[in-house]
């Protein structure tokens, strides 16, 4: 069942989304060569808590025996890491790296989820293009995120755009409904068939999140049980926003 939020619920949810956007603004400022991903994590957590929010990913259960809960505020995934990288004092950013930061803030009983891939210092053209295609894939997808369309229209548009440009989408992970829970129905893969899936209605809140690889689509999980990497070592990028389906154009809640 896809939850339809009331006007009041949407107003409440906008606050968590605003905080998530604020963290990304801060990340953009502080990401530079020499900073560690644990330092980024502490900065992100402070922004969220200063705004009266809670970092929703911290303590998120792995769901797998022997794999600890996610220990941090942000997922920090560098270069060939796709998603779910764990911040560490041992991981220092280097000039030319790309880093994907994914985070969820929680406030007023609701979640706001967004991810960006940032360049560290000066990055090469290949990295810049991957980041841009990933961002554009989101916007190609949400052109179809309108009441009356099907979710498959969005999925199809994302996958087609990415593949047309010679990149791969990650198939094992997907976008999702979001609200009182971080992950709600529907699942939103970054590929699919137009005209299929649930019909979009005003009041649905969705996290749309292309995960793109500049190489083959295959992925592996590191021994920490969380970090997802590309199998062939190719670079990967991620771009995500929480959006609201309206009667007209979708509203992007995690851009301020
Ligand atoms: Mg996310």
Coordinates of N, CA and C and ligand atoms in Angstrom, one line a residue:
X1 N 0.8 -1.2 0.0 CA 0.0 0.0 0.0 C 0.9 1.3 0.0
X2 N 0.6 2.1 -0.9 CA 1.3 3.4 -0.9 C 0.6 4.4 -0.1
X3 N 1.3 5.0 0.9 CA 0.7 5.9 1.8 C 0.5 7.3 1.1
X4 N -0.7 7.8 1.2 CA -1.0 9.2 0.7 C -0.9 10.1 1.9
X5 N 0.0 11.1 1.9 CA 0.1 12.1 3.0 C -0.9 13.2 2.9
X6 N -1.4 13.6 4.0 CA -2.4 14.7 4.1 C -1.5 16.0 4.0
X7 N -2.2 17.1 3.7 CA -1.5 18.4 3.7 C -0.7 18.7 4.9
X8 N -1.3 18.3 6.1 CA -0.7 18.6 7.3 C 0.6 17.7 7.5
X9 N 0.5 16.4 7.1 CA 1.6 15.5 7.1 C 2.8 16.0 6.2
X10 N 2.4 16.5 5.0 CA 3.4 17.0 4.1 C 4.1 18.2 4.7
X11 N 3.4 19.1 5.3 CA 4.0 20.2 6.0 C 5.0 19.7 7.0
X12 N 4.6 18.7 7.8 CA 5.5 18.2 8.8 C 6.8 17.5 8.2
X13 N 6.5 16.8 7.1 CA 7.6 16.1 6.5 C 8.6 17.1 5.8
X14 N 8.2 18.2 5.4 CA 9.1 19.2 4.7 C 10.2 19.6 5.6
X15 N 10.0 19.6 6.9 CA 11.0 20.0 7.8 C 12.2 19.0 7.8
X16 N 12.0 17.7 7.8 CA 13.1 16.7 7.7 C 13.8 16.9 6.4
X17 N 13.0 17.1 5.4 CA 13.6 17.3 4.0 C 14.5 18.5 4.0
X18 N 14.1 19.6 4.6 CA 14.8 20.8 4.6 C 16.2 20.6 5.4
X19 N 16.1 19.9 6.4 CA 17.4 19.6 7.2 C 18.3 18.8 6.4
X20 N 17.8 17.8 5.7 CA 18.7 17.0 4.8 C 19.3 17.9 3.7
X21 N 18.6 18.8 3.2 CA 19.1 19.7 2.1 C 20.2 20.6 2.7
X22 N 20.0 21.0 4.0 CA 20.9 21.9 4.7 C 22.2 21.1 4.9
X23 N 22.2 19.9 5.2 CA 23.4 19.1 5.4 C 24.2 19.0 4.1
X24 N 23.4 18.8 3.0 CA 24.2 18.7 1.7 C 24.8 20.1 1.4
X25 N 24.2 21.2 1.7 CA 24.8 22.5 1.5 C 26.1 22.5 2.2
X26 N 26.1 22.1 3.5 CA 27.3 22.1 4.3 C 28.4 21.1 3.8
X27 N 27.9 19.9 3.3 CA 28.9 19.0 2.7 C 29.6 19.6 1.6
X28 N 28.9 20.3 0.7 CA 29.5 20.9 -0.5 C 30.6 21.9 0.0
X29 N 30.4 22.6 1.1 CA 31.4 23.6 1.6 C 32.6 22.9 2.1
X30 N 32.4 21.8 2.8 CA 33.5 21.2 3.6 C 34.3 20.1 2.9
X31 N 33.7 19.5 1.9 CA 34.4 18.4 1.2 C 35.7 19.0 0.5
X32 N 36.8 18.6 0.9 CA 38.1 18.9 0.2 C 39.1 17.9 0.5
X33 N 40.2 17.9 -0.2 CA 41.3 17.0 0.1 C 41.8 17.1 1.5
X34 N 42.0 16.0 2.1 CA 42.5 15.9 3.5 C 41.5 15.7 4.6
X35 N 40.2 16.0 4.3 CA 39.2 15.7 5.4 C 38.9 14.2 5.4
X36 N 38.6 13.7 6.6 CA 38.2 12.3 6.6 C 36.7 12.1 6.5
X37 N 36.3 11.0 6.2 CA 34.8 10.7 6.1 C 34.2 10.7 7.5
X38 N 34.9 10.4 8.5 CA 34.4 10.5 9.9 C 34.2 12.0 10.3
X39 N 35.1 12.8 9.8 CA 34.9 14.3 10.1 C 33.6 14.8 9.4
X40 N 33.4 14.3 8.2 CA 32.2 14.7 7.4 C 31.0 14.2 8.2
X41 N 31.1 13.0 8.7 CA 29.9 12.4 9.4 C 29.6 13.3 10.7
X42 N 30.6 13.7 11.4 CA 30.4 14.5 12.6 C 29.7 15.9 12.3
X43 N 30.2 16.5 11.2 CA 29.7 17.8 10.7 C 28.2 17.6 10.4
X44 N 27.9 16.5 9.6 CA 26.5 16.2 9.2 C 25.6 16.0 10.4
X45 N 26.1 15.2 11.4 CA 25.2 15.0 12.5 C 25.0 16.2 13.3
X46 N 26.0 17.1 13.4 CA 25.8 18.4 14.1 C 24.7 19.3 13.5
X47 N 24.8 19.3 12.1 CA 23.8 20.1 11.4 C 22.4 19.6 11.7
X48 N 22.2 18.3 11.7 CA 20.9 17.7 11.9 C 20.4 18.0 13.3
X49 N 21.3 17.7 14.3 CA 20.9 17.9 15.7 C 20.6 19.3 16.1
X50 N 21.5 20.3 15.5 CA 21.2 21.7 15.7 C 19.9 22.1 15.3
X51 N 19.3 21.4 14.3 CA 18.0 21.8 13.7 C 16.9 21.0 14.4
X52 N 17.3 20.3 15.5 CA 16.3 19.5 16.2 C 15.9 18.2 15.6
X53 N 16.7 17.7 14.6 CA 16.4 16.5 14.0 C 17.2 15.3 14.5
X54 N 17.0 14.2 14.0 CA 17.7 12.9 14.3 C 18.3 12.3 13.1
X55 N 19.6 11.9 13.1 CA 20.1 11.2 11.9 C 19.5 9.8 11.8
X56 N 18.6 9.6 10.8 CA 17.8 8.4 10.8 C 18.6 7.1 10.4
X57 N 19.7 7.3 9.7 CA 20.4 6.1 9.2 C 21.3 5.5 10.4
X58 N 21.6 6.3 11.4 CA 22.4 5.8 12.5 C 21.7 4.8 13.3
X59 N 22.2 3.6 13.3 CA 21.6 2.5 14.0 C 20.6 1.7 13.2
X60 N 20.6 2.0 11.9 CA 19.7 1.3 11.0 C 20.1 -0.2 10.9
X61 N 19.1 -1.1 11.1 CA 19.5 -2.5 11.2 C 19.9 -3.0 9.8
X62 N 20.9 -3.9 9.9 CA 21.4 -4.5 8.6 C 20.4 -5.6 8.1
X63 N 19.7 -6.1 9.1 CA 18.8 -7.2 8.8 C 19.5 -8.5 8.5
X64 N 20.8 -8.5 8.7 CA 21.6 -9.8 8.5 C 22.3 -10.1 9.8
X65 N 22.3 -11.4 10.1 CA 23.0 -11.9 11.3 C 24.5 -11.7 11.2
X66 N 25.0 -11.1 12.3 CA 26.5 -10.9 12.3 C 26.9 -9.6 11.7
X67 N 26.0 -8.9 11.1 CA 26.4 -7.6 10.5 C 25.8 -6.5 11.4
X68 N 26.6 -5.6 12.0 CA 26.1 -4.6 12.9 C 25.2 -3.6 12.2
X69 N 24.4 -2.9 13.1 CA 23.6 -1.8 12.6 C 24.5 -0.7 11.9
X70 N 23.9 0.1 11.0 CA 24.8 1.1 10.4 C 25.2 2.1 11.5
X71 N 26.5 2.4 11.6 CA 27.0 3.2 12.7 C 27.0 4.7 12.6
X72 N 26.6 5.2 11.4 CA 26.9 6.6 11.2 C 25.7 7.4 10.7
X73 N 25.8 8.7 10.6 CA 24.8 9.6 10.1 C 24.7 9.6 8.6
X74 N 25.9 9.6 7.9 CA 26.0 9.6 6.4 C 26.5 8.3 5.9
X75 N 26.1 7.9 4.7 CA 26.8 6.9 4.0 C 27.8 7.7 3.1
X76 N 29.1 7.3 3.1 CA 30.1 8.0 2.4 C 30.8 7.0 1.5
X77 N 30.6 7.1 0.2 CA 31.0 6.1 -0.7 C 31.9 6.7 -1.7
X78 N 33.2 6.3 -1.7 CA 34.2 6.9 -2.6 C 34.5 6.1 -3.8
X79 N 34.6 6.8 -5.0 CA 35.1 6.3 -6.2 C 34.3 5.0 -6.7
X80 N 34.9 3.8 -6.5 CA 34.2 2.6 -7.0 C 33.2 2.1 -6.0
X81 N 33.1 2.8 -4.8 CA 32.0 2.4 -3.9 C 30.7 3.0 -4.3
X82 N 29.7 2.2 -4.4 CA 28.4 2.7 -5.0 C 27.5 3.4 -3.9
X83 N 27.3 2.6 -2.8 CA 26.4 3.1 -1.7 C 26.9 2.5 -0.4
X84 N 26.4 3.0 0.7 CA 26.5 2.4 2.0 C 27.9 2.4 2.6
X85 N 28.8 3.2 2.1 CA 30.2 3.3 2.6 C 30.1 3.8 4.1
X86 N 30.9 3.2 5.0 CA 30.9 3.6 6.4 C 32.0 4.6 6.6
X87 N 31.6 5.8 7.2 CA 32.6 6.8 7.5 C 33.7 6.3 8.5
X88 N 34.9 6.8 8.3 CA 36.0 6.3 9.1 C 37.1 7.4 9.3
X89 N 37.8 7.4 10.4 CA 38.9 8.3 10.6 C 40.1 7.9 9.8
X90 N 40.0 6.7 9.2 CA 41.2 6.3 8.4 C 41.0 6.6 6.9
X91 N 39.8 7.1 6.5 CA 39.5 7.4 5.1 C 39.6 8.9 4.9
X92 N 40.7 9.3 4.2 CA 40.9 10.7 4.0 C 40.7 11.0 2.5
X93 N 40.0 12.0 2.2 CA 39.7 12.3 0.8 C 40.9 12.9 0.1
X94 N 41.1 12.5 -1.2 CA 42.2 12.9 -2.0 C 41.7 13.7 -3.2
X95 N 42.5 14.6 -3.6 CA 42.2 15.4 -4.8 C 41.9 14.5 -6.0
X96 N 40.8 14.7 -6.6 CA 40.4 13.9 -7.8 C 39.4 12.8 -7.4
X97 N 39.2 12.5 -6.1 CA 38.2 11.5 -5.7 C 36.8 12.0 -6.0
X98 N 35.9 11.1 -6.1 CA 34.5 11.5 -6.1 C 33.9 10.8 -4.9
X99 N 33.0 11.5 -4.2 CA 32.4 10.9 -3.0 C 30.8 11.1 -3.0
X100 N 30.1 10.0 -2.8 CA 28.7 10.0 -2.7 C 28.3 10.1 -1.3
X101 N 27.5 11.1 -0.9 CA 27.0 11.2 0.4 C 25.5 11.0 0.4
X102 N 25.0 10.1 1.2 CA 23.6 9.8 1.2 C 23.2 9.9 2.7
X103 N 22.1 10.6 3.0 CA 21.7 10.7 4.4 C 20.2 11.0 4.5
X104 N 19.7 10.6 5.7 CA 18.3 10.7 6.0 C 18.1 11.5 7.3
X105 N 17.4 12.6 7.3 CA 17.1 13.3 8.6 C 15.7 12.9 9.0
X106 N 15.4 12.9 10.3 CA 14.1 12.6 10.9 C 13.7 13.7 11.8
X107 N 12.5 14.2 11.6 CA 11.9 15.2 12.5 C 10.4 15.2 12.4
X108 N 9.7 15.5 13.4 CA 8.2 15.6 13.4 C 7.6 14.3 13.0
X109 N 8.3 13.2 13.2 CA 7.7 11.9 12.8 C 7.9 11.5 11.3
X110 N 8.7 12.3 10.6 CA 8.9 12.0 9.2 C 10.4 12.0 8.8
X111 N 10.7 11.4 7.6 CA 12.0 11.3 7.1 C 12.2 12.1 5.8
X112 N 13.4 12.6 5.7 CA 13.8 13.3 4.4 C 15.1 12.7 3.9
X113 N 15.2 12.2 2.7 CA 16.3 11.4 2.2 C 16.8 12.1 0.9
X114 N 18.1 12.3 0.9 CA 18.8 12.8 -0.4 C 20.2 12.4 -0.4
X115 N 20.7 12.2 -1.7 CA 22.1 11.8 -1.9 C 22.7 12.7 -3.0
X116 N 24.0 13.0 -2.9 CA 24.7 13.7 -4.0 C 26.1 13.1 -4.1
X117 N 26.6 13.2 -5.3 CA 28.1 12.8 -5.5 C 28.8 14.1 -5.7
X118 N 29.9 14.3 -4.9 CA 30.7 15.5 -5.0 C 32.1 15.2 -5.5
X119 N 32.7 16.1 -6.2 CA 34.1 16.0 -6.6 C 34.9 16.6 -5.5
X120 N 36.1 15.9 -5.3 CA 37.0 16.4 -4.2 C 38.1 17.2 -5.0
X121 N 38.2 18.5 -4.7 CA 39.2 19.3 -5.4 C 38.9 19.3 -6.9
X122 N 39.9 19.2 -7.7 CA 39.7 19.2 -9.1 C 39.6 17.7 -9.6
X123 N 38.5 17.5 -10.3 CA 38.2 16.1 -10.8 C 38.4 16.1 -12.3
X124 N 38.6 14.9 -12.9 CA 38.8 14.8 -14.3 C 37.4 14.8 -15.0
X125 N 37.5 14.9 -16.3 CA 36.3 15.0 -17.2 C 35.4 13.8 -17.1
X126 N 36.0 12.6 -17.0 CA 35.2 11.4 -16.9 C 34.4 11.3 -15.7
X127 N 35.0 11.8 -14.6 CA 34.2 11.8 -13.3 C 33.1 12.9 -13.3
X128 N 33.5 14.0 -13.9 CA 32.5 15.1 -13.9 C 31.3 14.7 -14.7
X129 N 31.5 14.0 -15.9 CA 30.4 13.6 -16.7 C 29.5 12.5 -16.1
X130 N 30.2 11.6 -15.4 CA 29.4 10.6 -14.6 C 28.5 11.2 -13.6
X131 N 29.0 12.2 -12.9 CA 28.2 12.9 -11.9 C 27.0 13.6 -12.5
X132 N 27.3 14.3 -13.6 CA 26.3 15.0 -14.3 C 25.2 14.1 -14.9
X133 N 25.6 13.0 -15.5 CA 24.6 12.1 -16.1 C 23.7 11.5 -15.0
X134 N 24.3 11.3 -13.9 CA 23.5 10.7 -12.8 C 22.5 11.7 -12.3
X135 N 22.9 13.0 -12.2 CA 22.0 14.0 -11.7 C 20.9 14.2 -12.8
X136 N 21.3 14.2 -14.0 CA 20.3 14.4 -15.1 C 19.3 13.3 -15.2
X137 N 19.8 12.1 -14.8 CA 18.9 10.9 -14.9 C 17.7 11.1 -13.9
X138 N 18.0 11.7 -12.7 CA 16.9 12.0 -11.8 C 15.9 12.9 -12.4
X139 N 16.4 14.0 -13.1 CA 15.5 15.0 -13.7 C 14.7 14.4 -14.9
X140 N 15.3 13.5 -15.6 CA 14.6 12.8 -16.7 C 13.5 12.0 -16.1
X141 N 13.8 11.3 -15.0 CA 12.8 10.5 -14.4 C 11.6 11.2 -13.9
X142 N 11.9 12.3 -13.2 CA 10.8 13.0 -12.5 C 9.9 13.8 -13.5
X143 N 10.3 13.9 -14.8 CA 9.5 14.5 -15.8 C 8.2 13.7 -15.8
X144 N 8.2 12.4 -15.5 CA 7.1 11.5 -15.5 C 6.4 11.3 -14.2
X145 N 6.9 12.0 -13.1 CA 6.4 11.8 -11.8 C 5.2 12.7 -11.6
X146 N 4.1 12.4 -12.3 CA 2.9 13.2 -12.2 C 1.7 12.3 -11.9
X147 N 0.7 12.9 -11.3 CA -0.5 12.2 -11.0 C -1.1 11.6 -12.3
X148 N -1.5 10.4 -12.2 CA -2.1 9.7 -13.4 C -1.1 8.9 -14.1
X149 N 0.2 9.2 -14.1 CA 1.2 8.3 -14.7 C 1.5 7.1 -13.8
X150 N 2.2 6.2 -14.3 CA 2.6 5.0 -13.5 C 4.0 5.1 -13.1
X151 N 4.3 4.4 -12.0 CA 5.7 4.5 -11.5 C 6.7 4.0 -12.5
X152 N 6.3 3.0 -13.3 CA 7.1 2.4 -14.3 C 7.6 3.5 -15.4
X153 N 6.8 4.5 -15.5 CA 7.1 5.6 -16.5 C 8.4 6.3 -16.0
X154 N 8.5 6.5 -14.7 CA 9.6 7.1 -14.1 C 10.9 6.2 -14.2
X155 N 10.7 5.0 -13.8 CA 11.8 4.0 -13.8 C 12.3 3.8 -15.2
X156 N 11.5 3.7 -16.1 CA 11.9 3.5 -17.5 C 12.7 4.7 -18.0
X157 N 12.2 5.9 -17.7 CA 12.9 7.1 -18.2 C 14.3 7.2 -17.6
X158 N 14.5 6.8 -16.4 CA 15.8 6.9 -15.7 C 16.7 5.9 -16.4
X159 N 16.3 4.6 -16.5 CA 17.1 3.6 -17.1 C 17.5 3.9 -18.5
X160 N 16.5 4.3 -19.3 CA 16.8 4.6 -20.7 C 17.8 5.7 -20.9
X161 N 17.6 6.8 -20.1 CA 18.6 7.9 -20.2 C 20.0 7.5 -19.9
X162 N 20.1 6.7 -18.8 CA 21.5 6.3 -18.4 C 22.1 5.4 -19.4
X163 N 21.4 4.4 -19.9 CA 21.9 3.5 -20.9 C 22.2 4.1 -22.2
X164 N 21.3 5.0 -22.6 CA 21.5 5.7 -23.9 C 22.9 6.5 -23.9
X165 N 23.3 6.9 -22.7 CA 24.5 7.6 -22.5 C 25.7 6.7 -22.3
X166 N 25.5 5.4 -22.3 CA 26.6 4.5 -22.2 C 27.0 4.1 -20.8
X167 N 26.1 4.3 -19.9 CA 26.4 4.0 -18.5 C 25.5 2.9 -18.1
X168 N 25.7 2.3 -16.9 CA 24.9 1.2 -16.3 C 24.1 1.7 -15.1
X169 N 22.9 1.2 -14.9 CA 22.2 1.5 -13.6 C 22.4 0.2 -12.7
X170 N 22.5 0.5 -11.4 CA 22.5 -0.6 -10.4 C 21.1 -1.2 -10.3
X171 N 21.0 -2.5 -10.4 CA 19.7 -3.1 -10.4 C 19.3 -3.7 -9.1
X172 N 20.3 -3.9 -8.2 CA 20.0 -4.6 -6.9 C 19.5 -3.6 -5.9
X173 N 19.6 -2.3 -6.1 CA 19.1 -1.3 -5.1 C 18.2 -0.3 -5.9
X174 N 17.2 0.3 -5.1 CA 16.2 1.1 -5.8 C 15.7 2.2 -4.9
X175 N 15.0 3.1 -5.5 CA 14.3 4.2 -4.8 C 13.1 3.6 -4.1
X176 N 12.4 4.4 -3.4 CA 11.4 3.9 -2.5 C 10.4 5.0 -2.1
X177 N 9.2 4.6 -1.7 CA 8.3 5.6 -1.0 C 9.0 5.9 0.4
X178 N 8.6 7.1 0.9 CA 9.2 7.5 2.2 C 8.2 8.4 2.9
X179 N 8.3 8.4 4.2 CA 7.4 9.2 5.1 C 7.7 8.9 6.5
X180 N 6.7 8.3 7.2 CA 7.0 8.0 8.6 C 8.1 6.9 8.7
X181 N 8.2 6.1 7.7 CA 9.3 5.1 7.6 C 10.2 5.6 6.5
X182 N 11.5 5.2 6.7 CA 12.5 5.6 5.7 C 12.2 4.9 4.4
X183 N 11.8 3.6 4.5 CA 11.5 2.9 3.3 C 10.0 2.4 3.3
X184 N 9.3 3.0 2.4 CA 7.8 2.6 2.2 C 7.6 2.1 0.8
X185 N 6.4 1.6 0.6 CA 6.0 1.3 -0.8 C 5.8 2.6 -1.6
X186 N 6.0 2.6 -2.9 CA 6.5 1.4 -3.7 C 8.0 1.4 -3.8
X187 N 8.5 0.2 -4.3 CA 9.9 0.2 -4.7 C 10.0 0.9 -6.0
X188 N 11.1 1.6 -6.2 CA 11.3 2.4 -7.5 C 12.6 2.1 -8.1
X189 N 12.7 1.0 -8.9 CA 13.9 0.6 -9.6 C 14.4 1.7 -10.6
X190 N 15.6 1.7 -10.9 CA 16.1 2.6 -11.9 C 16.1 2.1 -13.3
X191 N 15.2 1.2 -13.5 CA 14.9 0.7 -14.9 C 13.5 0.1 -14.8
X192 N 12.9 -0.2 -16.0 CA 11.6 -0.8 -15.9 C 10.8 -0.4 -17.2
X193 N 9.5 -0.9 -17.1 CA 8.7 -0.7 -18.3 C 7.7 0.4 -18.1
X194 N 7.6 1.3 -19.1 CA 6.7 2.4 -19.1 C 5.3 1.8 -19.0
X195 N 4.4 2.5 -18.3 CA 3.0 2.0 -18.2 C 2.7 1.0 -17.2
X196 N 3.8 0.5 -16.5 CA 3.6 -0.6 -15.5 C 3.7 0.0 -14.1
X197 N 3.2 -0.8 -13.1 CA 3.3 -0.4 -11.7 C 2.2 0.5 -11.2
X198 N 2.3 0.9 -10.0 CA 1.2 1.7 -9.4 C 1.0 3.0 -10.1
X199 N -0.3 3.5 -10.0 CA -0.6 4.8 -10.5 C -0.2 5.9 -9.5
X200 N 0.4 6.9 -9.9 CA 0.9 8.0 -9.0 C -0.3 8.9 -8.7
X201 N -0.3 9.3 -7.4 CA -1.4 10.2 -6.9 C -0.9 11.3 -6.1
X202 N -1.5 12.4 -6.1 CA -1.1 13.6 -5.2 C -1.0 13.1 -3.8
X203 N 0.1 13.6 -3.1 CA 0.2 13.2 -1.7 C 1.2 12.0 -1.5
X204 N 1.6 11.4 -2.6 CA 2.7 10.4 -2.5 C 4.0 11.1 -2.3
X205 N 4.8 10.5 -1.4 CA 6.2 11.1 -1.3 C 7.2 10.0 -1.6
X206 N 8.1 10.3 -2.5 CA 9.0 9.2 -3.1 C 10.4 9.7 -3.0
X207 N 11.3 8.7 -2.8 CA 12.8 9.0 -2.9 C 13.2 8.3 -4.2
X208 N 13.6 9.2 -5.1 CA 14.0 8.8 -6.5 C 15.5 8.9 -6.5
X209 N 16.2 7.8 -6.9 CA 17.7 7.8 -6.6 C 18.5 7.0 -7.6
X210 N 18.7 7.6 -8.8 CA 19.6 6.9 -9.7 C 21.0 6.6 -9.1
X211 N 21.4 5.3 -9.3 CA 22.8 4.9 -8.9 C 23.4 4.4 -10.2
X212 N 24.5 5.0 -10.6 CA 25.0 4.9 -12.0 C 26.4 4.4 -11.9
X213 N 26.8 3.5 -12.8 CA 28.2 3.0 -12.9 C 28.7 3.3 -14.3
X214 N 30.0 3.8 -14.3 CA 30.7 4.1 -15.5 C 31.4 2.8 -16.0
X215 N 30.6 1.7 -16.2 CA 31.2 0.4 -16.5 C 30.1 -0.6 -16.4
X216 N 30.5 -1.9 -16.1 CA 29.5 -2.9 -16.0 C 28.6 -2.8 -14.8
X217 N 27.4 -3.3 -14.9 CA 26.4 -3.0 -13.7 C 26.7 -3.9 -12.5
X218 N 27.6 -4.8 -12.6 CA 27.8 -5.8 -11.5 C 28.4 -5.1 -10.2
X219 N 27.9 -5.6 -9.1 CA 28.3 -5.1 -7.8 C 28.7 -6.2 -6.8
X220 N 29.5 -5.8 -5.8 CA 29.9 -6.7 -4.7 C 29.6 -6.0 -3.4
X221 N 29.5 -6.8 -2.3 CA 29.4 -6.3 -1.0 C 30.8 -6.5 -0.3
X222 N 31.3 -5.5 0.4 CA 32.6 -5.7 1.1 C 32.3 -6.5 2.4
X223 N 33.4 -6.9 3.0 CA 33.3 -7.8 4.2 C 32.6 -7.1 5.4
X224 N 32.6 -5.7 5.4 CA 31.9 -5.0 6.5 C 30.3 -5.2 6.4
X225 N 29.9 -5.9 5.3 CA 28.5 -6.2 5.2 C 27.6 -5.1 4.7
X226 N 28.2 -3.9 4.6 CA 27.4 -2.7 4.1 C 27.9 -2.1 2.8
X227 N 29.2 -1.9 2.7 CA 29.7 -1.1 1.5 C 29.5 -1.9 0.2
X228 N 28.8 -1.3 -0.7 CA 28.6 -1.9 -2.1 C 29.6 -1.2 -3.0
X229 N 30.4 -2.1 -3.7 CA 31.4 -1.6 -4.7 C 31.1 -2.1 -6.1
X230 N 31.6 -1.5 -7.1 CA 31.5 -2.0 -8.5 C 32.5 -3.2 -8.6
X231 N 32.0 -4.2 -9.3 CA 32.9 -5.4 -9.4 C 34.1 -5.2 -10.3
X232 N 33.9 -4.3 -11.3 CA 35.1 -4.1 -12.2 C 35.9 -2.9 -11.8
X233 N 35.6 -2.3 -10.7 CA 36.4 -1.1 -10.2 C 36.0 0.2 -10.8
X234 N 35.0 0.2 -11.6 CA 34.5 1.5 -12.3 C 34.0 2.4 -11.2
X235 N 34.0 3.7 -11.6 CA 33.4 4.7 -10.7 C 31.9 4.6 -10.7
X236 N 31.3 5.1 -9.6 CA 29.9 5.1 -9.5 C 29.4 6.4 -8.9
X237 N 28.2 6.9 -9.2 CA 27.7 8.1 -8.7 C 26.2 7.9 -8.3
X238 N 25.7 8.8 -7.4 CA 24.4 8.6 -6.8 C 23.8 10.0 -6.8
X239 N 22.5 10.1 -7.1 CA 21.8 11.4 -6.9 C 20.3 11.1 -6.5
X240 N 19.9 11.7 -5.4 CA 18.6 11.3 -4.9 C 18.0 12.6 -4.2
X241 N 16.7 12.7 -4.4 CA 15.8 13.6 -3.7 C 14.5 13.0 -3.3
X242 N 14.0 13.5 -2.2 CA 12.6 13.2 -1.8 C 11.7 14.1 -2.5
X243 N 10.7 13.6 -3.2 CA 9.8 14.4 -4.0 C 8.3 14.2 -3.5
X244 N 7.5 15.1 -3.9 CA 6.0 15.0 -3.6 C 5.3 15.1 -4.9
X245 N 4.4 14.1 -5.1 CA 3.5 14.1 -6.2 C 2.4 15.0 -6.0
X246 N 2.2 15.9 -6.9 CA 1.1 16.9 -6.8 C 0.1 16.7 -8.0
X247 N -0.8 17.6 -8.1 CA -1.7 17.6 -9.3 C -1.0 18.0 -10.5
X248 N 0.1 18.8 -10.3 CA 0.9 19.3 -11.5 C 2.3 18.7 -11.5
X249 N 3.3 19.6 -11.5 CA 4.7 19.1 -11.4 C 5.1 18.6 -10.0
X250 N 6.0 17.6 -10.0 CA 6.4 17.1 -8.7 C 7.1 18.3 -7.9
X251 N 7.0 18.2 -6.6 CA 7.8 19.2 -5.8 C 9.0 18.5 -5.2
X252 N 10.2 19.1 -5.4 CA 11.4 18.5 -4.8 C 11.6 19.0 -3.4
X253 N 11.5 18.2 -2.4 CA 11.5 18.6 -1.1 C 12.9 18.8 -0.5
X254 N 13.9 18.2 -1.1 CA 15.2 18.2 -0.5 C 16.2 19.1 -1.3
X255 N 15.7 20.0 -2.0 CA 16.5 21.1 -2.5 C 16.0 22.4 -1.9
X256 N 17.0 23.2 -1.3 CA 16.6 24.5 -0.8 C 17.5 25.5 -1.4
Ligands
LIG1 MG1 19.1 7.9 0.5

